Amino acid sequence: MHSKLIFYIVVLLSGLLKPLPVLAFDRAAFESVVLAEGDERFKALDTLVAEADNQTPVLLKALLEGELQRAGKQIIWVHEGRNIDPLTQAPLSSELPDKEDVVVNNRLRGALESALAALKLVSTDHKTRLAAAKELVVSAEEGMKPIVKKALAKETDATIKALLESILATMELKSTEVPLRLQAVQVLGQSSNSNAKTALLAALEVESDEGVKQAIKTSLKQVETRLVWGQRLGLVFAGLSLGSILLLAALGLAITYGLMGVINMAHGELIMIGSYSTFVVQNLFRHIPAFFDWYLLFAIPVSFIVSALVGMLLERGVIRWLYGRPLETLLATWGISLVLMQTVRTFFGAQNVQVENPSFMSGGIVVMSNVVLPWNRIMIVIFAIAVLLAVGWTLTRTRLGLFVRAVTQNRAMASCVGVPTAKVDTLAFGLGSGIAGLAGCALSQIGNVGPDLGQSFIVDSFMVVVLGGVGQLAGTVYAALGLGFANKLLESWSGAVIAKIVVLVFIIMFIQKRPQGLFALKGRSVES
Amino acid sequence: MQKFEVFLNRFKKIAGITATASLVGLSSLGVQAEDTVKVGILHSLSGTMAISETVLKDVALMAIDEINAKGGVLGKKIEPVVVDPASNWPLFAEKARQLITQDKVSAVFGCWTSVSRKSVLPVFEELNGLLFYPVQYEGEEISKNVFYTGAAPNQQAIPAVTYLMSKEGGGAKRFVLLGTDYVYPRTTNKILRAFLKSKGVADKDIDEKYTPFGHSDYQTIVADVKKFAAGGKTAVISTINGDSNVPFYKELGNQGLKATDVPVVAFSVGEEELRGVDAKPLVGHLAAWNYFMTIKSPANTEFIKKWSAYAKAKKIPGQMDKPLTNDPMEATYIGINMWKQAVEKAKSFDVAKVSVAMGGQTFKAPSGITSMMDPKNHHLHKAVFIGEVKADGQFNVVWKTPGPVKAQPWSPYIPGNDKKKDEPALMAEKK
């Protein structure tokens, strides 16, 4: 009883302390934005924006974020866990019958977003204004002309001013006066935004004045030239991204197959094990949500170690008995790959498992208006470079690398001078497998993680290594990037299905002509 | 000696336990008891389609459990025979043959992709089996051995595109038809292209794109969509199937393609497919179905409650923590219940008799309507809903038909279809 009383007093006091809702707020307009249907909503929204006060953005935001509910005519704002009346902020009973969410569809969402942005144009904070202007370039609507004009008159910053001018120009395109239209077309010609192109194209279709028509065509060309650069940049990045993925997948194989000559059909499954290790680490980190974003940092060494151990076990248990017998190795490792897949299926289920991206890997950087480079792909490119450098360093600068090279070049001689060849084989195989695990860790961030993840990469990996030239790290790099770019170029030109076929046909022909691959070591004497 | 006997007993016990365990696990090996009737469940539990199909197997088992708890069908308990065709289309046909000839099942509930249905179809027709197909598809097919409990194009694709072209749906003028490369997307897109043309959309404003099954790199596709969208208000119609949807939606989100600019409407993406995706950047993208988990109806509340309880009891991974229902699950559930009703009406498990009894069956569907099996064309009458993705991966219904719509398996937008009969050809005519 007491608590209830105190609650009322608190509510009363807070009601007194808070400034009273501004009376100017148009209740009827707000109600029809929330409750009406069709065009009526949008008309009301325009009214609200035109008469905006401090409360307007708050309420529109609540609507946009789905915090509003309705029970008949009553609008309910679920604010910080309490049901309140959005206008008076008076508490409402939590047990209203037939409560349902206010449905906001795409059309209204778009209008709300641009209305909010328009309201922010008059903000005193430079960053807020810039963000708002940027958003409006994409979504401004006819009804906002007065606000944009007002903001433009007050604006001092050159960048924002330019943006506002292009927003206004988009609206002026529909003006009835020829000079105004002409000016708008010229302003839009300076834009590098794809929306300018959309607006110009639409204008071109309805334009009747010959002079303006010509101007539109010139402006279109200008905008398009800028956009083409964006598209090219996007394509290059896509190629680089695919290349880095192929490189990661193939790097481990470049050691086990390229240097050691083991045809390891279980390579894909070692990648898969890396992905599942990442998954397990992620699940462990779920228990400490505060550090969840950092799970990837731990997943990297874990996936390396797990895959390396599995690889070493394979080498000790199976592969070392089969050195020099490539056909048997192929069959045995293929069998192993099936065993590994089934094992994972038994433990984790046949379905894909979810590996979430840490929050810093979601989204992307906007480089140009039509190019966004996603963070997860950027990270993988960087990761691939790091792994490549680490492998290069290990092979050329460390004792293990020296031994590996010695053993692969001349096993008998290396053995004679005291290199423990069997141990080196195990370690080298472990290194190759570990790198496959790292690839798995990276792949879990962009693709699906399932028991047959490895199957889709085994062909690609062999392709890269064979194309690059067996036994050549540099060749692997060139081949991976080359295939990545070729694939993406073809894909944008002919579609994903044809691109895959063309690349495979090309590789078949290439290997016919040049079985040793792009780069071949002369006088290499790996025992066969 | 005594010691040995104890050992023997223990051994028998252990062997017995393992035997039952394997029976539970591989119920296909079970010996058919007198008072059971077998039905087959033919869904991929591994491979690229497992993301969508696994849960259908579970909901089928739930429906069977439920029927068994109420005394079964015609006094017999239903015994499910679960097989895994592993997203491998020829294997679907083999498993179907095995179900019908070896296990002698009375009906099969299964398939998702049209290519799997096409591959089992000859088997069902040859052996005179009965298939309940629970997923929306491209139409262009009526078989006397199949009942289609999913949507035909006029119950999903056409209304969705009409919505996108409407003012409320954004007034799209250009369309990217994006799909996985197989029969369902190709046929659906053929129908849609003809439909769009009839609405005055020019060929240059339609872009068709296909990716292979299991494709996971959607960078160029999303970039191309952006480029295409610069030419006017664009909508993407996605018939991507299986786990490719996860990388596709991730890429959409990461590249900042917002639904307010370019809405993507999907025909094979529901609550289950969005489970592994951060839905916040996807808010507003659409899906067209005949059921959404968010639909408010007493039947749906009960359906969700049952499913949650079942998922918890059976400890279904993922589902036990966050139970989700979706359209094909609903269609599976309707299919099994209608089959039971038809069997009871026919008083027989005979395929021909059950088929006849199926026509006109009604069932109070979780989607809130009373769904009826068409008396003739083997398709369900269904209501159409269009939903927008919410931040939690659920859907907000933004449009719906006032009532159930009759299926048109032969789309009027494909030339020559007007002459085709809206009912399966009889056996006699075929021979």
PDB file of C-alpha atoms in Angstrom, chain A residues 168-351:
ATOM      1  CA  LEU A 168      16.998  21.543 -52.920  1.00  0.00           C
ATOM      2  CA  ALA A 169      17.997  21.013 -56.545  1.00  0.00           C
ATOM      3  CA  THR A 170      16.353  17.577 -56.540  1.00  0.00           C
ATOM      4  CA  MET A 171      13.138  19.283 -55.482  1.00  0.00           C
ATOM      5  CA  GLU A 172      13.506  22.182 -57.893  1.00  0.00           C
ATOM      6  CA  LEU A 173      13.773  19.703 -60.770  1.00  0.00           C
ATOM      7  CA  LYS A 174      10.015  19.547 -60.649  1.00  0.00           C
ATOM      8  CA  SER A 175       9.662  23.318 -60.701  1.00  0.00           C
ATOM      9  CA  THR A 176       7.502  24.847 -63.398  1.00  0.00           C
ATOM     10  CA  GLU A 177      10.028  27.564 -64.257  1.00  0.00           C
ATOM     11  CA  VAL A 178      12.677  26.726 -66.820  1.00  0.00           C
ATOM     12  CA  PRO A 179      15.596  28.738 -65.314  1.00  0.00           C
ATOM     13  CA  LEU A 180      15.026  27.182 -61.911  1.00  0.00           C
ATOM     14  CA  ARG A 181      15.059  23.722 -63.452  1.00  0.00           C
ATOM     15  CA  LEU A 182      18.169  24.497 -65.452  1.00  0.00           C
ATOM     16  CA  GLN A 183      19.977  25.689 -62.367  1.00  0.00           C
ATOM     17  CA  ALA A 184      18.883  22.589 -60.455  1.00  0.00           C
ATOM     18  CA  VAL A 185      20.186  20.328 -63.207  1.00  0.00           C
ATOM     19  CA  GLN A 186      23.555  22.052 -63.126  1.00  0.00           C
ATOM     20  CA  VAL A 187      23.806  21.751 -59.353  1.00  0.00           C
ATOM     21  CA  LEU A 188      23.013  18.055 -59.536  1.00  0.00           C
ATOM     22  CA  GLY A 189      25.732  17.611 -62.151  1.00  0.00           C
ATOM     23  CA  GLN A 190      28.272  18.323 -59.390  1.00  0.00           C
ATOM     24  CA  SER A 191      26.937  15.499 -57.254  1.00  0.00           C
ATOM     25  CA  SER A 192      28.622  12.132 -56.937  1.00  0.00           C
ATOM     26  CA  ASN A 193      25.579  10.490 -55.441  1.00  0.00           C
ATOM     27  CA  SER A 194      23.616   7.826 -57.245  1.00  0.00           C
ATOM     28  CA  ASN A 195      20.413   9.549 -56.153  1.00  0.00           C
ATOM     29  CA  ALA A 196      21.305  12.497 -58.342  1.00  0.00           C
ATOM     30  CA  LYS A 197      21.370  10.083 -61.256  1.00  0.00           C
ATOM     31  CA  THR A 198      17.973   8.696 -60.299  1.00  0.00           C
ATOM     32  CA  ALA A 199      16.497  12.173 -60.062  1.00  0.00           C
ATOM     33  CA  LEU A 200      18.021  13.282 -63.359  1.00  0.00           C
ATOM     34  CA  LEU A 201      16.839  10.179 -65.176  1.00  0.00           C
ATOM     35  CA  ALA A 202      13.328  10.717 -63.886  1.00  0.00           C
ATOM     36  CA  ALA A 203      13.479  14.378 -64.907  1.00  0.00           C
ATOM     37  CA  LEU A 204      14.731  13.521 -68.377  1.00  0.00           C
ATOM     38  CA  GLU A 205      11.627  11.488 -69.056  1.00  0.00           C
ATOM     39  CA  VAL A 206       9.197  14.299 -68.335  1.00  0.00           C
ATOM     40  CA  GLU A 207      11.280  17.259 -69.518  1.00  0.00           C
ATOM     41  CA  SER A 208       9.790  19.210 -72.406  1.00  0.00           C
ATOM     42  CA  ASP A 209      12.269  22.072 -72.763  1.00  0.00           C
ATOM     43  CA  GLU A 210      15.045  21.214 -75.271  1.00  0.00           C
ATOM     44  CA  GLY A 211      17.719  23.324 -73.519  1.00  0.00           C
ATOM     45  CA  VAL A 212      17.078  21.754 -70.139  1.00  0.00           C
ATOM     46  CA  LYS A 213      17.066  18.326 -71.767  1.00  0.00           C
ATOM     47  CA  GLN A 214      20.584  18.923 -73.098  1.00  0.00           C
ATOM     48  CA  ALA A 215      21.698  20.153 -69.698  1.00  0.00           C
ATOM     49  CA  ILE A 216      20.276  17.060 -68.059  1.00  0.00           C
ATOM     50  CA  LYS A 217      22.192  14.836 -70.441  1.00  0.00           C
ATOM     51  CA  THR A 218      25.481  16.647 -69.717  1.00  0.00           C
ATOM     52  CA  SER A 219      24.865  16.505 -65.981  1.00  0.00           C
ATOM     53  CA  LEU A 220      23.976  12.812 -66.208  1.00  0.00           C
ATOM     54  CA  LYS A 221      27.243  12.097 -67.952  1.00  0.00           C
ATOM     55  CA  GLN A 222      29.182  13.958 -65.281  1.00  0.00           C
ATOM     56  CA  VAL A 223      27.481  12.068 -62.483  1.00  0.00           C
ATOM     57  CA  GLU A 224      27.881   8.757 -64.236  1.00  0.00           C
ATOM     58  CA  THR A 225      31.632   9.200 -64.745  1.00  0.00           C
ATOM     59  CA  ARG A 226      31.989   9.710 -61.018  1.00  0.00           C
ATOM     60  CA  LEU A 227      29.775   6.751 -60.221  1.00  0.00           C
ATOM     61  CA  VAL A 228      31.732   4.473 -62.569  1.00  0.00           C
ATOM     62  CA  TRP A 229      34.843   5.038 -60.484  1.00  0.00           C
ATOM     63  CA  GLY A 230      32.951   3.939 -57.439  1.00  0.00           C
ATOM     64  CA  GLN A 231      31.806   0.792 -59.191  1.00  0.00           C
ATOM     65  CA  ARG A 232      35.345   0.010 -60.316  1.00  0.00           C
ATOM     66  CA  LEU A 233      36.652   0.499 -56.826  1.00  0.00           C
ATOM     67  CA  GLY A 234      33.957  -1.816 -55.502  1.00  0.00           C
ATOM     68  CA  LEU A 235      34.886  -4.466 -58.031  1.00  0.00           C
ATOM     69  CA  VAL A 236      38.576  -4.255 -57.203  1.00  0.00           C
ATOM     70  CA  PHE A 237      37.799  -4.632 -53.544  1.00  0.00           C
ATOM     71  CA  ALA A 238      35.515  -7.592 -54.199  1.00  0.00           C
ATOM     72  CA  GLY A 239      38.310  -9.267 -56.148  1.00  0.00           C
ATOM     73  CA  LEU A 240      40.813  -8.504 -53.414  1.00  0.00           C
ATOM     74  CA  SER A 241      38.443  -9.888 -50.810  1.00  0.00           C
ATOM     75  CA  LEU A 242      37.794 -13.127 -52.686  1.00  0.00           C
ATOM     76  CA  GLY A 243      41.513 -13.384 -53.452  1.00  0.00           C
ATOM     77  CA  SER A 244      42.404 -13.061 -49.789  1.00  0.00           C
ATOM     78  CA  ILE A 245      39.875 -15.745 -48.875  1.00  0.00           C
ATOM     79  CA  LEU A 246      41.280 -18.093 -51.507  1.00  0.00           C
ATOM     80  CA  LEU A 247      44.770 -17.306 -50.296  1.00  0.00           C
ATOM     81  CA  LEU A 248      43.904 -18.139 -46.716  1.00  0.00           C
ATOM     82  CA  ALA A 249      42.243 -21.379 -47.761  1.00  0.00           C
ATOM     83  CA  ALA A 250      45.152 -22.387 -49.997  1.00  0.00           C
ATOM     84  CA  LEU A 251      48.107 -21.272 -47.887  1.00  0.00           C
ATOM     85  CA  GLY A 252      48.003 -24.298 -45.636  1.00  0.00           C
ATOM     86  CA  LEU A 253      47.767 -26.548 -48.639  1.00  0.00           C
ATOM     87  CA  ALA A 254      50.702 -24.756 -50.222  1.00  0.00           C
ATOM     88  CA  ILE A 255      52.768 -26.187 -47.382  1.00  0.00           C
ATOM     89  CA  THR A 256      51.305 -29.679 -47.030  1.00  0.00           C
ATOM     90  CA  TYR A 257      50.852 -30.305 -50.745  1.00  0.00           C
ATOM     91  CA  GLY A 258      53.141 -27.715 -52.271  1.00  0.00           C
ATOM     92  CA  LEU A 259      56.196 -28.253 -50.128  1.00  0.00           C
ATOM     93  CA  MET A 260      55.669 -31.718 -48.677  1.00  0.00           C
ATOM     94  CA  GLY A 261      53.924 -33.273 -51.664  1.00  0.00           C
ATOM     95  CA  VAL A 262      51.104 -34.798 -49.622  1.00  0.00           C
ATOM     96  CA  ILE A 263      47.842 -34.779 -51.535  1.00  0.00           C
ATOM     97  CA  ASN A 264      45.749 -33.920 -48.535  1.00  0.00           C
ATOM     98  CA  MET A 265      42.074 -34.304 -49.358  1.00  0.00           C
ATOM     99  CA  ALA A 266      41.223 -33.606 -45.714  1.00  0.00           C
ATOM    100  CA  HIS A 267      42.524 -30.056 -46.040  1.00  0.00           C
ATOM    101  CA  GLY A 268      38.995 -28.677 -46.297  1.00  0.00           C
ATOM    102  CA  GLU A 269      38.016 -30.468 -43.122  1.00  0.00           C
ATOM    103  CA  LEU A 270      40.962 -28.906 -41.292  1.00  0.00           C
ATOM    104  CA  ILE A 271      39.505 -25.537 -42.343  1.00  0.00           C
ATOM    105  CA  MET A 272      36.154 -26.675 -41.043  1.00  0.00           C
ATOM    106  CA  ILE A 273      37.676 -27.681 -37.722  1.00  0.00           C
ATOM    107  CA  GLY A 274      39.099 -24.172 -37.448  1.00  0.00           C
ATOM    108  CA  SER A 275      35.612 -22.742 -37.968  1.00  0.00           C
ATOM    109  CA  TYR A 276      34.097 -25.010 -35.343  1.00  0.00           C
ATOM    110  CA  SER A 277      36.867 -24.093 -32.912  1.00  0.00           C
ATOM    111  CA  THR A 278      35.873 -20.458 -33.432  1.00  0.00           C
ATOM    112  CA  PHE A 279      32.274 -21.450 -32.783  1.00  0.00           C
ATOM    113  CA  VAL A 280      33.204 -23.175 -29.525  1.00  0.00           C
ATOM    114  CA  VAL A 281      35.272 -20.215 -28.336  1.00  0.00           C
ATOM    115  CA  GLN A 282      32.387 -17.909 -29.208  1.00  0.00           C
ATOM    116  CA  ASN A 283      30.024 -20.001 -27.111  1.00  0.00           C
ATOM    117  CA  LEU A 284      32.404 -19.907 -24.168  1.00  0.00           C
ATOM    118  CA  PHE A 285      32.561 -16.136 -24.444  1.00  0.00           C
ATOM    119  CA  ARG A 286      28.793 -15.910 -24.305  1.00  0.00           C
ATOM    120  CA  HIS A 287      29.141 -16.452 -20.575  1.00  0.00           C
ATOM    121  CA  ILE A 288      31.005 -13.169 -20.265  1.00  0.00           C
ATOM    122  CA  PRO A 289      28.934 -10.830 -22.426  1.00  0.00           C
ATOM    123  CA  ALA A 290      31.074  -7.818 -21.625  1.00  0.00           C
ATOM    124  CA  PHE A 291      34.010  -9.323 -23.514  1.00  0.00           C
ATOM    125  CA  PHE A 292      31.982 -11.034 -26.214  1.00  0.00           C
ATOM    126  CA  ASP A 293      33.382  -8.846 -28.964  1.00  0.00           C
ATOM    127  CA  TRP A 294      36.879 -10.033 -28.150  1.00  0.00           C
ATOM    128  CA  TYR A 295      36.181 -13.714 -28.646  1.00  0.00           C
ATOM    129  CA  LEU A 296      37.723 -13.609 -32.092  1.00  0.00           C
ATOM    130  CA  LEU A 297      41.090 -12.663 -30.645  1.00  0.00           C
ATOM    131  CA  PHE A 298      41.105 -15.888 -28.656  1.00  0.00           C
ATOM    132  CA  ALA A 299      39.559 -17.910 -31.427  1.00  0.00           C
ATOM    133  CA  ILE A 300      42.553 -17.242 -33.691  1.00  0.00           C
ATOM    134  CA  PRO A 301      45.172 -19.120 -31.638  1.00  0.00           C
ATOM    135  CA  VAL A 302      42.663 -21.764 -30.575  1.00  0.00           C
ATOM    136  CA  SER A 303      41.673 -22.613 -34.124  1.00  0.00           C
ATOM    137  CA  PHE A 304      45.329 -22.730 -35.128  1.00  0.00           C
ATOM    138  CA  ILE A 305      46.252 -25.066 -32.318  1.00  0.00           C
ATOM    139  CA  VAL A 306      43.268 -27.380 -32.663  1.00  0.00           C
ATOM    140  CA  SER A 307      43.680 -27.806 -36.404  1.00  0.00           C
ATOM    141  CA  ALA A 308      47.439 -28.180 -36.060  1.00  0.00           C
ATOM    142  CA  LEU A 309      47.006 -30.931 -33.461  1.00  0.00           C
ATOM    143  CA  VAL A 310      44.492 -32.767 -35.618  1.00  0.00           C
ATOM    144  CA  GLY A 311      46.858 -32.403 -38.565  1.00  0.00           C
ATOM    145  CA  MET A 312      49.847 -33.714 -36.614  1.00  0.00           C
ATOM    146  CA  LEU A 313      47.793 -36.629 -35.392  1.00  0.00           C
ATOM    147  CA  LEU A 314      46.888 -37.429 -38.980  1.00  0.00           C
ATOM    148  CA  GLU A 315      50.478 -37.215 -40.079  1.00  0.00           C
ATOM    149  CA  ARG A 316      51.723 -39.435 -37.266  1.00  0.00           C
ATOM    150  CA  GLY A 317      48.875 -41.882 -37.511  1.00  0.00           C
ATOM    151  CA  VAL A 318      48.261 -42.267 -41.210  1.00  0.00           C
ATOM    152  CA  ILE A 319      50.091 -40.119 -43.677  1.00  0.00           C
ATOM    153  CA  ARG A 320      53.669 -40.894 -42.691  1.00  0.00           C
ATOM    154  CA  TRP A 321      53.136 -44.543 -43.575  1.00  0.00           C
ATOM    155  CA  LEU A 322      52.146 -43.508 -47.055  1.00  0.00           C
ATOM    156  CA  TYR A 323      54.942 -41.113 -48.072  1.00  0.00           C
ATOM    157  CA  GLY A 324      55.873 -41.609 -51.682  1.00  0.00           C
ATOM    158  CA  ARG A 325      52.580 -43.276 -52.533  1.00  0.00           C
ATOM    159  CA  PRO A 326      50.413 -40.376 -53.718  1.00  0.00           C
ATOM    160  CA  LEU A 327      47.437 -42.457 -54.794  1.00  0.00           C
ATOM    161  CA  GLU A 328      47.115 -44.187 -51.447  1.00  0.00           C
ATOM    162  CA  THR A 329      47.599 -40.871 -49.663  1.00  0.00           C
ATOM    163  CA  LEU A 330      44.814 -39.371 -51.701  1.00  0.00           C
ATOM    164  CA  LEU A 331      42.422 -42.185 -50.896  1.00  0.00           C
ATOM    165  CA  ALA A 332      43.371 -42.350 -47.237  1.00  0.00           C
ATOM    166  CA  THR A 333      43.036 -38.593 -46.674  1.00  0.00           C
ATOM    167  CA  TRP A 334      39.747 -38.570 -48.514  1.00  0.00           C
ATOM    168  CA  GLY A 335      38.511 -41.253 -46.155  1.00  0.00           C
ATOM    169  CA  ILE A 336      39.777 -39.216 -43.253  1.00  0.00           C
ATOM    170  CA  SER A 337      37.894 -36.199 -44.514  1.00  0.00           C
ATOM    171  CA  LEU A 338      34.654 -38.208 -44.420  1.00  0.00           C
ATOM    172  CA  VAL A 339      35.449 -39.414 -40.911  1.00  0.00           C
ATOM    173  CA  LEU A 340      36.140 -35.878 -39.728  1.00  0.00           C
ATOM    174  CA  MET A 341      32.927 -34.571 -41.276  1.00  0.00           C
ATOM    175  CA  GLN A 342      30.862 -37.297 -39.684  1.00  0.00           C
ATOM    176  CA  THR A 343      32.545 -36.733 -36.331  1.00  0.00           C
ATOM    177  CA  VAL A 344      31.634 -33.067 -36.419  1.00  0.00           C
ATOM    178  CA  ARG A 345      28.101 -33.968 -37.445  1.00  0.00           C
ATOM    179  CA  THR A 346      27.810 -36.284 -34.479  1.00  0.00           C
ATOM    180  CA  PHE A 347      29.008 -33.702 -31.995  1.00  0.00           C
ATOM    181  CA  PHE A 348      27.519 -30.500 -33.374  1.00  0.00           C
ATOM    182  CA  GLY A 349      24.615 -31.727 -35.514  1.00  0.00           C
ATOM    183  CA  ALA A 350      24.249 -31.666 -39.263  1.00  0.00           C
ATOM    184  CA  GLN A 351      22.874 -28.149 -39.339  1.00  0.00           C
TER     185      GLN A 351
END
